[in-house]
mmCIF file of N, CA and C in Angstrom:
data_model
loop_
_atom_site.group_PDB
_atom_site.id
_atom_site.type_symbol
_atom_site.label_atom_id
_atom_site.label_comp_id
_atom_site.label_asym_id
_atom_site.label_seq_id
_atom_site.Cartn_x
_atom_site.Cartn_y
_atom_site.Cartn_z
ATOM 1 N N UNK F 21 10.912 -6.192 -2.532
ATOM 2 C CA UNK F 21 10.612 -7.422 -1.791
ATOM 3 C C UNK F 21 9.189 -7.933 -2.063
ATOM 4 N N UNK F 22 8.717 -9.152 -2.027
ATOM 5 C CA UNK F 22 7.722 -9.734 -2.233
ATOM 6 C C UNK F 22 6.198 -9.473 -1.407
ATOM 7 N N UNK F 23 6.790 -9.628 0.034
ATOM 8 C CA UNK F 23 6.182 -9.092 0.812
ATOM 9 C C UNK F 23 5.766 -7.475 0.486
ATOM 10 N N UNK F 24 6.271 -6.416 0.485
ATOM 11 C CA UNK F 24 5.847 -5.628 0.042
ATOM 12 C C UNK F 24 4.988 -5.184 -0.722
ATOM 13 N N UNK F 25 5.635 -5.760 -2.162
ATOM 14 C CA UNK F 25 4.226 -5.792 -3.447
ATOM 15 C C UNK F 25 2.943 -6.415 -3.120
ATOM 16 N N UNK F 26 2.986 -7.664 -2.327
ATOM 17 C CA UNK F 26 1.701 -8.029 -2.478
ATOM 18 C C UNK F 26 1.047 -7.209 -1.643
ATOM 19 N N UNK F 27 2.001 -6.415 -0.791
ATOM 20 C CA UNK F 27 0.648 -5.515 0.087
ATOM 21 C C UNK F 27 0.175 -4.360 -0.879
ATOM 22 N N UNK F 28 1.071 -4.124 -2.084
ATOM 23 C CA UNK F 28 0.621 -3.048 -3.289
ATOM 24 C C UNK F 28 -0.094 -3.202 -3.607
ATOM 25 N N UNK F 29 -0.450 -4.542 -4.059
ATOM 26 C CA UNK F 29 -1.481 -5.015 -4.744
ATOM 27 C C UNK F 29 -2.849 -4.646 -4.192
ATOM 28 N N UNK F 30 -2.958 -5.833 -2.871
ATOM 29 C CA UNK F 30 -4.235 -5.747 -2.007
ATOM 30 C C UNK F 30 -4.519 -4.513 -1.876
ATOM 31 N N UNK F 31 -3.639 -2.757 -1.859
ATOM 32 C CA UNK F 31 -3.984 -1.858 -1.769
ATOM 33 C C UNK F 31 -4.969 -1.204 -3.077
ATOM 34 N N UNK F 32 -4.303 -1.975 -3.900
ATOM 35 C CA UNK F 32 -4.754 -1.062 -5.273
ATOM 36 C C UNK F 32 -5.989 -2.142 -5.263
ATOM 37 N N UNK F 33 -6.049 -3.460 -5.605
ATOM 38 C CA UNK F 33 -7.698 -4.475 -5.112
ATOM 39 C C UNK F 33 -8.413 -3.415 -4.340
ATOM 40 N N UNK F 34 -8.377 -3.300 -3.364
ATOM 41 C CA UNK F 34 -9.359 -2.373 -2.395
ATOM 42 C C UNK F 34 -9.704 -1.290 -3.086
ATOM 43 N N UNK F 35 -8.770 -0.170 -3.451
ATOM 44 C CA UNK F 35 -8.806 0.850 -4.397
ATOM 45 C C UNK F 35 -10.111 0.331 -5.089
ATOM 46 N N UNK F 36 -10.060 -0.235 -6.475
ATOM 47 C CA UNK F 36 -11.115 -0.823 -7.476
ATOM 48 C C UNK F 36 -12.081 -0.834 -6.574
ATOM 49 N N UNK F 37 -12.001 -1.886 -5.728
ATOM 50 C CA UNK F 37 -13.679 -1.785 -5.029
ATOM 51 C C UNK F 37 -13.780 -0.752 -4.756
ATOM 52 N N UNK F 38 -13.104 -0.101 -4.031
ATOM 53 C CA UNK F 38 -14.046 1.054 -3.325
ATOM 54 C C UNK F 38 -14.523 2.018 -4.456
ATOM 55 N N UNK F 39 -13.956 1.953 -5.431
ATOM 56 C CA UNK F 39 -14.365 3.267 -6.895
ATOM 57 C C UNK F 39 -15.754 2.912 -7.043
ATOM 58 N N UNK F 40 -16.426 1.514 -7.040
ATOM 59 C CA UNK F 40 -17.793 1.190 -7.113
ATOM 60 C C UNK F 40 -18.616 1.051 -5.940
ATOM 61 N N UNK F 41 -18.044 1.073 -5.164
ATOM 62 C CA UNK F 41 -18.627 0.462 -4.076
ATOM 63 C C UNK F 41 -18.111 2.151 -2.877
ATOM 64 N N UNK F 42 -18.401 2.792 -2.853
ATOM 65 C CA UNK F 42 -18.049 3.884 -1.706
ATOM 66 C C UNK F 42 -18.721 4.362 -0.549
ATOM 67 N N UNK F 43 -19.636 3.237 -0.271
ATOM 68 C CA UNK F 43 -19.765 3.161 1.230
ATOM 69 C C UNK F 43 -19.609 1.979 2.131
ATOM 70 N N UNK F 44 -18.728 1.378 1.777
ATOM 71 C CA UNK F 44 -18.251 0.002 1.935
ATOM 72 C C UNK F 44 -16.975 0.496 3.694
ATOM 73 N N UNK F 45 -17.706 0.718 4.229
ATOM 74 C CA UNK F 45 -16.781 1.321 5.623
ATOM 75 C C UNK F 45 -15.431 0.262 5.578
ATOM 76 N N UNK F 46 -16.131 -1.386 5.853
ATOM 77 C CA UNK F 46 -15.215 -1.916 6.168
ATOM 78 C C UNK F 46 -13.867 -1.990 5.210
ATOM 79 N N UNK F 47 -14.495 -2.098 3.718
ATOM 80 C CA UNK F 47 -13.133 -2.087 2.714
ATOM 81 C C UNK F 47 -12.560 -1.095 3.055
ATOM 82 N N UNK F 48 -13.139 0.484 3.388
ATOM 83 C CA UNK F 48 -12.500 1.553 4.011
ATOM 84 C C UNK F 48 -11.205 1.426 5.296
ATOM 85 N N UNK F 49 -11.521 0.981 6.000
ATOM 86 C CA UNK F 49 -10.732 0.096 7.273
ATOM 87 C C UNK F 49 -9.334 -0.920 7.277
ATOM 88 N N UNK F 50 -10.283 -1.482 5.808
ATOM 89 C CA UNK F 50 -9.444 -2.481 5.278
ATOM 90 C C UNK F 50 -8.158 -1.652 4.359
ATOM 91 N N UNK F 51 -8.177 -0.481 3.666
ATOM 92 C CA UNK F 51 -7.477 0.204 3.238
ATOM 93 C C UNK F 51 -6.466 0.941 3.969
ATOM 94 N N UNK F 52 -7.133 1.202 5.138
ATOM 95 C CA UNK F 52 -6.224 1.937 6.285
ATOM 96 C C UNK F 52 -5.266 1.221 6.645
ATOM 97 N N UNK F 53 -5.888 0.182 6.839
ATOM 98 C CA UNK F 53 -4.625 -1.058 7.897
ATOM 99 C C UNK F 53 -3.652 -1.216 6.958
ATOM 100 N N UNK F 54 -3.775 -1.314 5.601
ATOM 101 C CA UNK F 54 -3.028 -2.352 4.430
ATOM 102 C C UNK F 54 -2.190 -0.950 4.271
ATOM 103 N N UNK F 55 -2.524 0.544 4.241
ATOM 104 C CA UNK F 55 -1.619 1.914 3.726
ATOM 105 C C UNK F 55 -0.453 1.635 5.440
ATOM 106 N N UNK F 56 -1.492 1.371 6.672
ATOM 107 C CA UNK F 56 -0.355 1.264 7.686
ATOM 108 C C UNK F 56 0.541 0.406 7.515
ATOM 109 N N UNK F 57 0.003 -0.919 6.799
ATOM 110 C CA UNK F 57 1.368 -2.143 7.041
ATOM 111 C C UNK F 57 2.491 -1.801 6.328
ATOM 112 N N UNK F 58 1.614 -1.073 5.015
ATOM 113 C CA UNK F 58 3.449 -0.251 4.036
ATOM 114 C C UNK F 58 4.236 0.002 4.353
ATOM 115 N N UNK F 59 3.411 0.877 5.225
ATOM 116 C CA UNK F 59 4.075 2.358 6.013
ATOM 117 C C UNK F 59 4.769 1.452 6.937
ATOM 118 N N UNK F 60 4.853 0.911 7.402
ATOM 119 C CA UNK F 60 5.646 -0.067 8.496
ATOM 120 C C UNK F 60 6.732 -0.951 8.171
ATOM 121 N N UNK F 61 6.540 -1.557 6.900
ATOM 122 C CA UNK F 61 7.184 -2.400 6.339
ATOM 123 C C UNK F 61 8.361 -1.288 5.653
ATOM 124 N N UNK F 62 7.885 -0.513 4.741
ATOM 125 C CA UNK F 62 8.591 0.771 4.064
ATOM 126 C C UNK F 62 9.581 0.670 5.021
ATOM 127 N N UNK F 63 9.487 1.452 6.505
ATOM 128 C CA UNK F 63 10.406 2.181 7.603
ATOM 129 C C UNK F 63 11.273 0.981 7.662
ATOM 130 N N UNK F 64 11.007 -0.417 8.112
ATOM 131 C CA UNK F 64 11.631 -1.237 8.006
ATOM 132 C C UNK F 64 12.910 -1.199 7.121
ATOM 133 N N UNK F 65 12.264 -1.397 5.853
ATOM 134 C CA UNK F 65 13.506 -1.614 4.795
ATOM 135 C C UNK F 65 14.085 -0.327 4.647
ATOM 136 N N UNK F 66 14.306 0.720 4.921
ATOM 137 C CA UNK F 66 14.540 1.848 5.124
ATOM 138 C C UNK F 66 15.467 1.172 6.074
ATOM 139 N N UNK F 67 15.278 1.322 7.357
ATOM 140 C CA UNK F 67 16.347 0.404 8.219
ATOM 141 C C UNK F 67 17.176 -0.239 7.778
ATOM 142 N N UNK F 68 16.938 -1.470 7.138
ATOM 143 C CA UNK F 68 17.981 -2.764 6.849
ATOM 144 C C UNK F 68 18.613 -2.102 5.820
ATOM 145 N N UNK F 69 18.134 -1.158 4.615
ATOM 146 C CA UNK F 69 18.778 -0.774 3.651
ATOM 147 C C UNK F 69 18.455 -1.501 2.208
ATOM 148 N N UNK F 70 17.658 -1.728 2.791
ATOM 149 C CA UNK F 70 17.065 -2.677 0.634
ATOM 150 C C UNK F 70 16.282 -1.023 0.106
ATOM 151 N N UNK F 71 15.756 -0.461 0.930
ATOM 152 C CA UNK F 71 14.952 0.947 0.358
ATOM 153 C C UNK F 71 15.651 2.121 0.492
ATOM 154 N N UNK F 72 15.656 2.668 -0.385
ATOM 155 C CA UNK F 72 16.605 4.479 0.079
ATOM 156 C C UNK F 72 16.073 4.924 0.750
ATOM 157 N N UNK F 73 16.454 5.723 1.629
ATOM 158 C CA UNK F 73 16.132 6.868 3.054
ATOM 159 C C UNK F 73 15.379 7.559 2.512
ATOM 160 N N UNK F 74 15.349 7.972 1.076
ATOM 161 C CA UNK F 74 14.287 9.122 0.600
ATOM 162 C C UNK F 74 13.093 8.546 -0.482
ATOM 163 N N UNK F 75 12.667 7.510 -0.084
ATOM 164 C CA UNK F 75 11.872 6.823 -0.410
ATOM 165 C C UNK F 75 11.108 6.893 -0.128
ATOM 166 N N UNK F 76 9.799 7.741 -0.796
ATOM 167 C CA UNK F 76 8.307 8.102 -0.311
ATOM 168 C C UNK F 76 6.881 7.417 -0.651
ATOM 169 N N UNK F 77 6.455 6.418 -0.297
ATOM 170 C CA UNK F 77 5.093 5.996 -0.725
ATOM 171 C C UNK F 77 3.988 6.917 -0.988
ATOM 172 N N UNK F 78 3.342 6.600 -2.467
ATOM 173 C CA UNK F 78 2.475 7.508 -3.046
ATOM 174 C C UNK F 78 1.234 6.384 -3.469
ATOM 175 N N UNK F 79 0.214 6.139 -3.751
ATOM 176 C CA UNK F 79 -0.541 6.097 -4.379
ATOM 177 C C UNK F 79 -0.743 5.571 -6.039
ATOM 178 N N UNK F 80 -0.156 6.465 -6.625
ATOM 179 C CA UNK F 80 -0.026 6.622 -7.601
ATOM 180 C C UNK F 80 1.640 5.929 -8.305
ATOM 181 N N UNK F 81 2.208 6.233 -7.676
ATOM 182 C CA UNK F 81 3.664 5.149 -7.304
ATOM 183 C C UNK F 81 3.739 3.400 -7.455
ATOM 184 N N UNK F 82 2.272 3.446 -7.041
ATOM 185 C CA UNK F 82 2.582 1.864 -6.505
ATOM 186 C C UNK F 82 1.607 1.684 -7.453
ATOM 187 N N UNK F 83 0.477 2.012 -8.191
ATOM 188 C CA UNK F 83 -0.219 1.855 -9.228
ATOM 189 C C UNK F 83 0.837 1.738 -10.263
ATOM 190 N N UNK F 84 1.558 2.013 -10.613
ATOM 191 C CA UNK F 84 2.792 1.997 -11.345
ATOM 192 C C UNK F 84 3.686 1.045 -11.678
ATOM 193 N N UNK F 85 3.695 0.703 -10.283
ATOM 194 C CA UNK F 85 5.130 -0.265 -9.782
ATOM 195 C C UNK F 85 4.394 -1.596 -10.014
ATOM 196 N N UNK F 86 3.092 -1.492 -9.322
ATOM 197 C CA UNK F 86 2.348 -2.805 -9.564
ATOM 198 C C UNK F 86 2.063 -3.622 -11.085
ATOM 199 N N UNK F 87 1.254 -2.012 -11.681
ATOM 200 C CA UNK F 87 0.699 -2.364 -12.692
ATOM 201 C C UNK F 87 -0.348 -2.871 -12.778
#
């Protein structure tokens, strides 16, 4: 879903900054909220059924998926 990726994205954006930038609290904050909305959205489609039940968000996954 669309919604989804672009929250991949903004995750992996933040990522980059923070590799240069690592005391940047708020991008820190800003990373938390954006890994929670996944995580929220994920369970969601998990629900409706667009995502498999054993569908695990990684990191490294979505660096991937994104590109």
């Amino acid at each position: 879903p669309e919604d989804f990726i672009s929250l991949m994205k903004k995750q992996i954006n933040i990522l980059k900054h923070l590799e240069k930038n690592k005391k940047d609290m708020p991008s820190k904050r800003g990373l938390s909220i954006t890994e929670s909305k996944i995580q929220k959205l994920a369970a969601y489609y998990k629900r409706v059924g667009k995502l498999p039940n054993d569908w695990k968000y990684d990191r490294e996954k979505a660096k991937l998926i994104v590109g």
